[in-house]
Amino acid sequence: MIIAVDGPSGAGKSTVCREVACRLNFSLLDTGAIYRCVALVALEKNVMDEDGCADIAKHLDIHFVADKKGQKVFIGDREVTREIRTFEVTQRVNQVSAMGKVRAQLLDIQRRLGHCQNTIVEGRDIGSVVFPDAELKVFYTATPEARARRREKEFLAKGEKIDFEAVVEQIRLRDETEFHRENSPLIQCDDAVVLDTSELDFEQSCQALMKLIQSKS
Ligand code: DC
């Protein structure tokens, strides 16, 4: 069974999907991590152009290893779990993931990695492009304000403050790019169930997703 979970950045879908996959004994495929690996290699090799990035995607030897804390990401033998989350990679991946040729190259990898067993596949175009026949499609979202509040909470936990209005604005801008880019924009499929988690805490969000998945099993 494939569960496609799409939605904008920063809505908390990754953490919720990870937790739900663990509780239901599903595999998890974080497709953002695949794009991030392409961006990391592109940065390291100083490759900027679309053909060059597509070539990196074509030869990407990526695999995931589940452990107690989540998932480790490897390119060949090299673990890149942390490196793909740096600011530089996050900046670059926005460009790389908008390249049509890169997206085309990554289709096969995503389908191969997702088809092993019961899997929650999370990303932006999973229900629309990668697994259009998924047994369940969920559009996981939250308002920009709710997402900014979550970010604020994370920072406060580290003793840091954020400029709330500026973060809301950043989130709006990022949504604008993801919803309106030319290649595989983030779209809410007609057959997707919308899960708006603006008013839900982490546990309630997990429960809501689990309920949807269990209704299909
Ligand atoms: O979910 P994330 O922030 O790790 O995703 C990293 C980038 O990859 C982000 O720019 C969105 C993009 N992405 C995408 O375009 N399609 C996907 N299926 C997954 C991620």
Tab-separated table of N, CA and C in Angstrom, residues 85-193:
chain	number	residue	atom	x	y	z
A	85	ARG	N	20.888	18.826	5.338
A	85	ARG	CA	19.976	19.762	6.028
A	85	ARG	C	20.617	21.123	6.270
A	86	THR	N	21.804	21.353	5.715
A	86	THR	CA	22.444	22.656	5.972
A	86	THR	C	21.717	23.765	5.208
A	87	PHE	N	22.002	24.990	5.609
A	87	PHE	CA	21.384	26.154	4.979
A	87	PHE	C	21.714	26.197	3.476
A	88	GLU	N	22.988	25.910	3.139
A	88	GLU	CA	23.422	25.990	1.734
A	88	GLU	C	22.644	25.006	0.867
A	89	VAL	N	22.502	23.785	1.397
A	89	VAL	CA	21.770	22.761	0.622
A	89	VAL	C	20.306	23.161	0.488
A	90	THR	N	19.745	23.689	1.579
A	90	THR	CA	18.335	24.101	1.538
A	90	THR	C	18.131	25.205	0.502
A	91	GLN	N	19.091	26.102	0.391
A	91	GLN	CA	18.992	27.163	-0.627
A	91	GLN	C	19.058	26.562	-2.021
A	92	ARG	N	20.040	25.672	-2.212
A	92	ARG	CA	20.272	25.135	-3.558
A	92	ARG	C	19.159	24.196	-4.003
A	93	VAL	N	18.591	23.470	-3.050
A	93	VAL	CA	17.600	22.457	-3.450
A	93	VAL	C	16.342	23.114	-4.041
A	94	ASN	N	16.084	24.338	-3.650
A	94	ASN	CA	14.927	25.022	-4.238
A	94	ASN	C	15.110	25.194	-5.746
A	95	GLN	N	16.357	25.468	-6.165
A	95	GLN	CA	16.615	25.619	-7.608
A	95	GLN	C	16.614	24.250	-8.282
A	96	VAL	N	17.315	23.305	-7.651
A	96	VAL	CA	17.474	21.980	-8.256
A	96	VAL	C	16.117	21.284	-8.436
A	97	SER	N	15.243	21.438	-7.439
A	97	SER	CA	13.965	20.725	-7.505
A	97	SER	C	12.995	21.363	-8.501
A	98	ALA	N	13.331	22.558	-8.979
A	98	ALA	CA	12.472	23.205	-9.992
A	98	ALA	C	12.899	22.813	-11.406
A	99	MET	N	13.955	21.998	-11.541
A	99	MET	CA	14.458	21.622	-12.880
A	99	MET	C	13.727	20.387	-13.391
A	100	GLY	N	13.071	20.535	-14.523
A	100	GLY	CA	12.275	19.446	-15.087
A	100	GLY	C	13.082	18.180	-15.345
A	101	LYS	N	14.307	18.340	-15.834
A	101	LYS	CA	15.113	17.154	-16.168
A	101	LYS	C	15.538	16.397	-14.902
A	102	VAL	N	15.767	17.137	-13.848
A	102	VAL	CA	16.115	16.487	-12.571
A	102	VAL	C	14.912	15.697	-12.079
A	103	ARG	N	13.746	16.328	-12.128
A	103	ARG	CA	12.523	15.661	-11.646
A	103	ARG	C	12.276	14.384	-12.439
A	104	ALA	N	12.497	14.470	-13.746
A	104	ALA	CA	12.263	13.287	-14.594
A	104	ALA	C	13.222	12.161	-14.197
A	105	GLN	N	14.484	12.513	-13.952
A	105	GLN	CA	15.471	11.486	-13.578
A	105	GLN	C	15.138	10.838	-12.238
A	106	LEU	N	14.525	11.606	-11.356
A	106	LEU	CA	14.285	11.072	-10.008
A	106	LEU	C	12.995	10.248	-9.892
A	107	LEU	N	12.224	10.228	-10.961
A	107	LEU	CA	10.963	9.475	-10.899
A	107	LEU	C	11.187	7.995	-10.618
A	108	ASP	N	12.080	7.398	-11.400
A	108	ASP	CA	12.336	5.951	-11.257
A	108	ASP	C	12.835	5.598	-9.867
A	109	ILE	N	13.785	6.410	-9.377
A	109	ILE	CA	14.353	6.141	-8.041
A	109	ILE	C	13.232	6.157	-7.001
A	110	GLN	N	12.366	7.173	-7.085
A	110	GLN	CA	11.295	7.289	-6.083
A	110	GLN	C	10.352	6.096	-6.183
A	111	ARG	N	10.031	5.703	-7.419
A	111	ARG	CA	9.086	4.588	-7.573
A	111	ARG	C	9.715	3.282	-7.093
A	112	ARG	N	10.988	3.121	-7.358
A	112	ARG	CA	11.676	1.891	-6.926
A	112	ARG	C	11.739	1.830	-5.400
A	113	LEU	N	12.131	2.950	-4.780
A	113	LEU	CA	12.267	2.950	-3.320
A	113	LEU	C	10.906	2.850	-2.628
A	114	GLY	N	9.864	3.355	-3.281
A	114	GLY	CA	8.551	3.377	-2.642
A	114	GLY	C	7.791	2.075	-2.758
A	115	HIS	N	8.157	1.267	-3.738
A	115	HIS	CA	7.345	0.100	-4.027
A	115	HIS	C	7.679	-1.150	-3.213
A	116	CYS	N	8.654	-1.044	-2.286
A	116	CYS	CA	9.118	-2.256	-1.593
A	116	CYS	C	8.027	-2.881	-0.727
A	117	GLN	N	7.333	-2.091	0.046
A	117	GLN	CA	6.334	-2.626	0.990
A	117	GLN	C	5.350	-1.510	1.313
A	118	ASN	N	4.577	-1.664	2.376
A	118	ASN	CA	3.686	-0.573	2.777
A	118	ASN	C	4.532	0.661	3.055
A	119	THR	N	4.261	1.721	2.350
A	119	THR	CA	5.149	2.876	2.467
A	119	THR	C	4.366	4.187	2.504
A	120	ILE	N	4.792	5.076	3.389
A	120	ILE	CA	4.304	6.449	3.356
A	120	ILE	C	5.337	7.232	2.543
A	121	VAL	N	4.897	7.812	1.452
A	121	VAL	CA	5.815	8.582	0.615
A	121	VAL	C	5.438	10.049	0.767
A	122	GLU	N	6.401	10.840	1.224
A	122	GLU	CA	6.041	12.250	1.418
A	122	GLU	C	6.855	13.169	0.525
A	123	GLY	N	6.165	14.199	0.016
A	123	GLY	CA	6.840	15.148	-0.871
A	123	GLY	C	5.911	16.250	-1.320
A	124	ARG	N	6.003	16.590	-2.621
A	124	ARG	CA	5.178	17.680	-3.150
A	124	ARG	C	4.306	17.221	-4.315
A	125	ASP	N	4.778	16.200	-5.039
A	125	ASP	CA	4.063	15.774	-6.248
A	125	ASP	C	3.828	14.262	-6.223
A	126	ILE	N	3.708	13.700	-5.058
A	126	ILE	CA	3.616	12.235	-4.947
A	126	ILE	C	2.263	11.749	-5.469
A	127	GLY	N	1.188	12.379	-4.999
A	127	GLY	CA	-0.137	11.963	-5.463
A	127	GLY	C	-0.411	12.364	-6.901
A	128	SER	N	0.199	13.462	-7.334
A	128	SER	CA	-0.103	13.951	-8.686
A	128	SER	C	0.771	13.314	-9.751
A	129	VAL	N	2.044	13.025	-9.451
A	129	VAL	CA	2.980	12.571	-10.488
A	129	VAL	C	3.636	11.218	-10.171
A	130	VAL	N	4.196	11.103	-8.986
A	130	VAL	CA	5.041	9.921	-8.711
A	130	VAL	C	4.194	8.673	-8.505
A	131	PHE	N	3.175	8.768	-7.655
A	131	PHE	CA	2.286	7.619	-7.416
A	131	PHE	C	0.825	8.052	-7.585
A	132	PRO	N	0.410	8.311	-8.835
A	132	PRO	CA	-0.974	8.775	-9.028
A	132	PRO	C	-2.008	7.723	-8.642
A	133	ASP	N	-1.564	6.444	-8.537
A	133	ASP	CA	-2.516	5.394	-8.151
A	133	ASP	C	-2.407	5.011	-6.677
A	134	ALA	N	-1.813	5.868	-5.892
A	134	ALA	CA	-1.659	5.565	-4.453
A	134	ALA	C	-3.012	5.227	-3.832
A	135	GLU	N	-2.993	4.298	-2.872
A	135	GLU	CA	-4.241	3.873	-2.223
A	135	GLU	C	-4.876	5.019	-1.434
A	136	LEU	N	-4.020	5.896	-0.913
A	136	LEU	CA	-4.540	7.046	-0.163
A	136	LEU	C	-3.667	8.255	-0.474
A	137	LYS	N	-4.327	9.368	-0.755
A	137	LYS	CA	-3.578	10.615	-0.974
A	137	LYS	C	-4.011	11.617	0.093
A	138	VAL	N	-3.018	12.182	0.749
A	138	VAL	CA	-3.314	13.147	1.804
A	138	VAL	C	-2.616	14.456	1.448
A	139	PHE	N	-3.350	15.536	1.547
A	139	PHE	CA	-2.735	16.853	1.390
A	139	PHE	C	-2.631	17.451	2.782
A	140	TYR	N	-1.397	17.490	3.269
A	140	TYR	CA	-1.127	17.845	4.659
A	140	TYR	C	-0.729	19.315	4.717
A	141	THR	N	-1.508	20.107	5.417
A	141	THR	CA	-1.208	21.530	5.390
A	141	THR	C	-1.488	22.208	6.727
A	142	ALA	N	-1.106	23.469	6.811
A	142	ALA	CA	-1.410	24.321	7.975
A	142	ALA	C	-1.246	25.760	7.490
A	143	THR	N	-1.918	26.674	8.129
A	143	THR	CA	-1.810	28.077	7.689
A	143	THR	C	-0.378	28.580	7.914
A	144	PRO	N	0.033	29.608	7.166
A	144	PRO	CA	1.372	30.175	7.402
A	144	PRO	C	1.557	30.608	8.857
A	145	GLU	N	0.505	31.131	9.473
A	145	GLU	CA	0.629	31.582	10.867
A	145	GLU	C	0.872	30.394	11.800
A	146	ALA	N	0.141	29.306	11.566
A	146	ALA	CA	0.324	28.120	12.417
A	146	ALA	C	1.729	27.549	12.237
A	147	ARG	N	2.199	27.557	10.999
A	147	ARG	CA	3.553	27.034	10.751
A	147	ARG	C	4.597	27.928	11.419
A	148	ALA	N	4.371	29.241	11.368
A	148	ALA	CA	5.317	30.169	12.004
A	148	ALA	C	5.301	29.984	13.523
A	149	ARG	N	4.109	29.716	14.071
A	149	ARG	CA	4.032	29.498	15.533
A	149	ARG	C	4.852	28.264	15.922
A	150	ARG	N	4.761	27.206	15.079
A	150	ARG	CA	5.558	25.997	15.382
A	150	ARG	C	7.045	26.308	15.327
A	151	ARG	N	7.431	27.091	14.318
A	151	ARG	CA	8.842	27.466	14.193
A	151	ARG	C	9.270	28.261	15.416
A	152	GLU	N	8.404	29.181	15.835
A	152	GLU	CA	8.700	30.029	16.995
A	152	GLU	C	8.943	29.163	18.236
A	153	LYS	N	8.085	28.152	18.377
A	153	LYS	CA	8.197	27.256	19.536
A	153	LYS	C	9.533	26.503	19.532
A	154	GLU	N	9.919	26.023	18.335
A	154	GLU	CA	11.195	25.300	18.224
A	154	GLU	C	12.351	26.199	18.635
A	155	PHE	N	12.309	27.440	18.161
A	155	PHE	CA	13.399	28.366	18.480
A	155	PHE	C	13.401	28.748	19.955
A	156	LEU	N	12.187	28.960	20.495
A	156	LEU	CA	12.108	29.319	21.920
A	156	LEU	C	12.677	28.212	22.788
A	157	ALA	N	12.458	26.968	22.363
A	157	ALA	CA	12.994	25.822	23.107
A	157	ALA	C	14.524	25.864	23.151
A	158	LYS	N	15.115	26.508	22.115
A	158	LYS	CA	16.581	26.631	22.092
A	158	LYS	C	17.021	27.965	22.709
A	159	GLY	N	16.031	28.716	23.236
A	159	GLY	CA	16.346	30.003	23.855
A	159	GLY	C	16.512	31.124	22.836
A	160	GLU	N	16.014	30.907	21.602
A	160	GLU	CA	16.156	31.948	20.575
A	160	GLU	C	14.795	32.515	20.195
A	161	LYS	N	14.814	33.787	19.797
A	161	LYS	CA	13.560	34.426	19.391
A	161	LYS	C	13.548	34.589	17.871
A	162	ILE	N	12.344	34.623	17.292
A	162	ILE	CA	12.287	34.899	15.848
A	162	ILE	C	11.401	36.114	15.617
A	163	ASP	N	11.549	36.697	14.446
A	163	ASP	CA	10.663	37.792	14.047
A	163	ASP	C	9.440	37.130	13.408
A	164	PHE	N	8.359	37.036	14.180
A	164	PHE	CA	7.188	36.251	13.769
A	164	PHE	C	6.653	36.685	12.404
A	165	GLU	N	6.456	37.989	12.230
A	165	GLU	CA	5.875	38.474	10.967
A	165	GLU	C	6.785	38.157	9.785
A	166	ALA	N	8.100	38.261	10.016
A	166	ALA	CA	9.050	37.979	8.925
A	166	ALA	C	8.982	36.505	8.543
A	167	VAL	N	8.806	35.642	9.542
A	167	VAL	CA	8.737	34.205	9.251
A	167	VAL	C	7.446	33.882	8.478
A	168	VAL	N	6.343	34.522	8.872
A	168	VAL	CA	5.084	34.313	8.136
A	168	VAL	C	5.292	34.711	6.677
A	169	GLU	N	5.961	35.818	6.472
A	169	GLU	CA	6.189	36.321	5.112
A	169	GLU	C	7.069	35.357	4.309
A	170	GLN	N	8.120	34.834	4.969
A	170	GLN	CA	9.007	33.851	4.300
A	170	GLN	C	8.214	32.617	3.883
A	171	ILE	N	7.349	32.166	4.773
A	171	ILE	CA	6.553	30.963	4.493
A	171	ILE	C	5.618	31.225	3.302
A	172	ARG	N	5.011	32.410	3.285
A	172	ARG	CA	4.119	32.771	2.172
A	172	ARG	C	4.879	32.776	0.851
A	173	LEU	N	6.100	33.333	0.884
A	173	LEU	CA	6.902	33.416	-0.340
A	173	LEU	C	7.276	32.024	-0.840
A	174	ARG	N	7.628	31.148	0.114
A	174	ARG	CA	8.029	29.787	-0.266
A	174	ARG	C	6.827	29.031	-0.843
A	175	ASP	N	5.666	29.237	-0.246
A	175	ASP	CA	4.442	28.615	-0.771
A	175	ASP	C	4.199	29.076	-2.205
A	176	GLU	N	4.371	30.361	-2.401
A	176	GLU	CA	4.149	30.965	-3.722
A	176	GLU	C	5.017	30.245	-4.756
A	177	THR	N	6.299	30.019	-4.411
A	177	THR	CA	7.212	29.347	-5.338
A	177	THR	C	6.779	27.903	-5.562
A	178	GLU	N	6.456	27.203	-4.482
A	178	GLU	CA	6.141	25.766	-4.620
A	178	GLU	C	4.821	25.556	-5.371
A	179	PHE	N	3.844	26.438	-5.141
A	179	PHE	CA	2.549	26.265	-5.797
A	179	PHE	C	2.574	26.711	-7.259
A	180	HIS	N	3.516	27.597	-7.596
A	180	HIS	CA	3.458	28.189	-8.936
A	180	HIS	C	4.637	27.852	-9.825
A	181	ARG	N	5.540	26.973	-9.394
A	181	ARG	CA	6.675	26.675	-10.266
A	181	ARG	C	6.177	25.904	-11.494
A	182	GLU	N	7.002	25.953	-12.548
A	182	GLU	CA	6.569	25.371	-13.825
A	182	GLU	C	6.496	23.842	-13.765
A	183	ASN	N	7.527	23.235	-13.161
A	183	ASN	CA	7.589	21.772	-13.148
A	183	ASN	C	7.039	21.187	-11.855
A	184	SER	N	6.071	20.301	-12.004
A	184	SER	CA	5.471	19.640	-10.841
A	184	SER	C	5.176	20.598	-9.694
A	185	PRO	N	4.356	21.618	-9.928
A	185	PRO	CA	4.022	22.487	-8.799
A	185	PRO	C	3.271	21.694	-7.750
A	186	LEU	N	3.306	22.202	-6.541
A	186	LEU	CA	2.561	21.556	-5.467
A	186	LEU	C	1.081	21.763	-5.746
A	187	ILE	N	0.364	20.658	-5.966
A	187	ILE	CA	-1.076	20.820	-6.171
A	187	ILE	C	-1.825	19.870	-5.249
A	188	GLN	N	-3.019	20.325	-4.947
A	188	GLN	CA	-3.871	19.492	-4.102
A	188	GLN	C	-4.717	18.651	-5.052
A	189	CYS	N	-4.444	17.343	-5.119
A	189	CYS	CA	-5.195	16.485	-6.053
A	189	CYS	C	-6.669	16.444	-5.653
A	190	ASP	N	-7.529	16.295	-6.651
A	190	ASP	CA	-8.973	16.215	-6.362
A	190	ASP	C	-9.301	15.036	-5.456
A	191	ASP	N	-8.529	13.959	-5.609
A	191	ASP	CA	-8.839	12.763	-4.825
A	191	ASP	C	-8.018	12.686	-3.530
A	192	ALA	N	-7.403	13.808	-3.139
A	192	ALA	CA	-6.647	13.808	-1.874
A	192	ALA	C	-7.544	14.251	-0.720
A	193	VAL	N	-7.289	13.665	0.436
A	193	VAL	CA	-7.982	14.106	1.648
A	193	VAL	C	-7.157	15.236	2.248
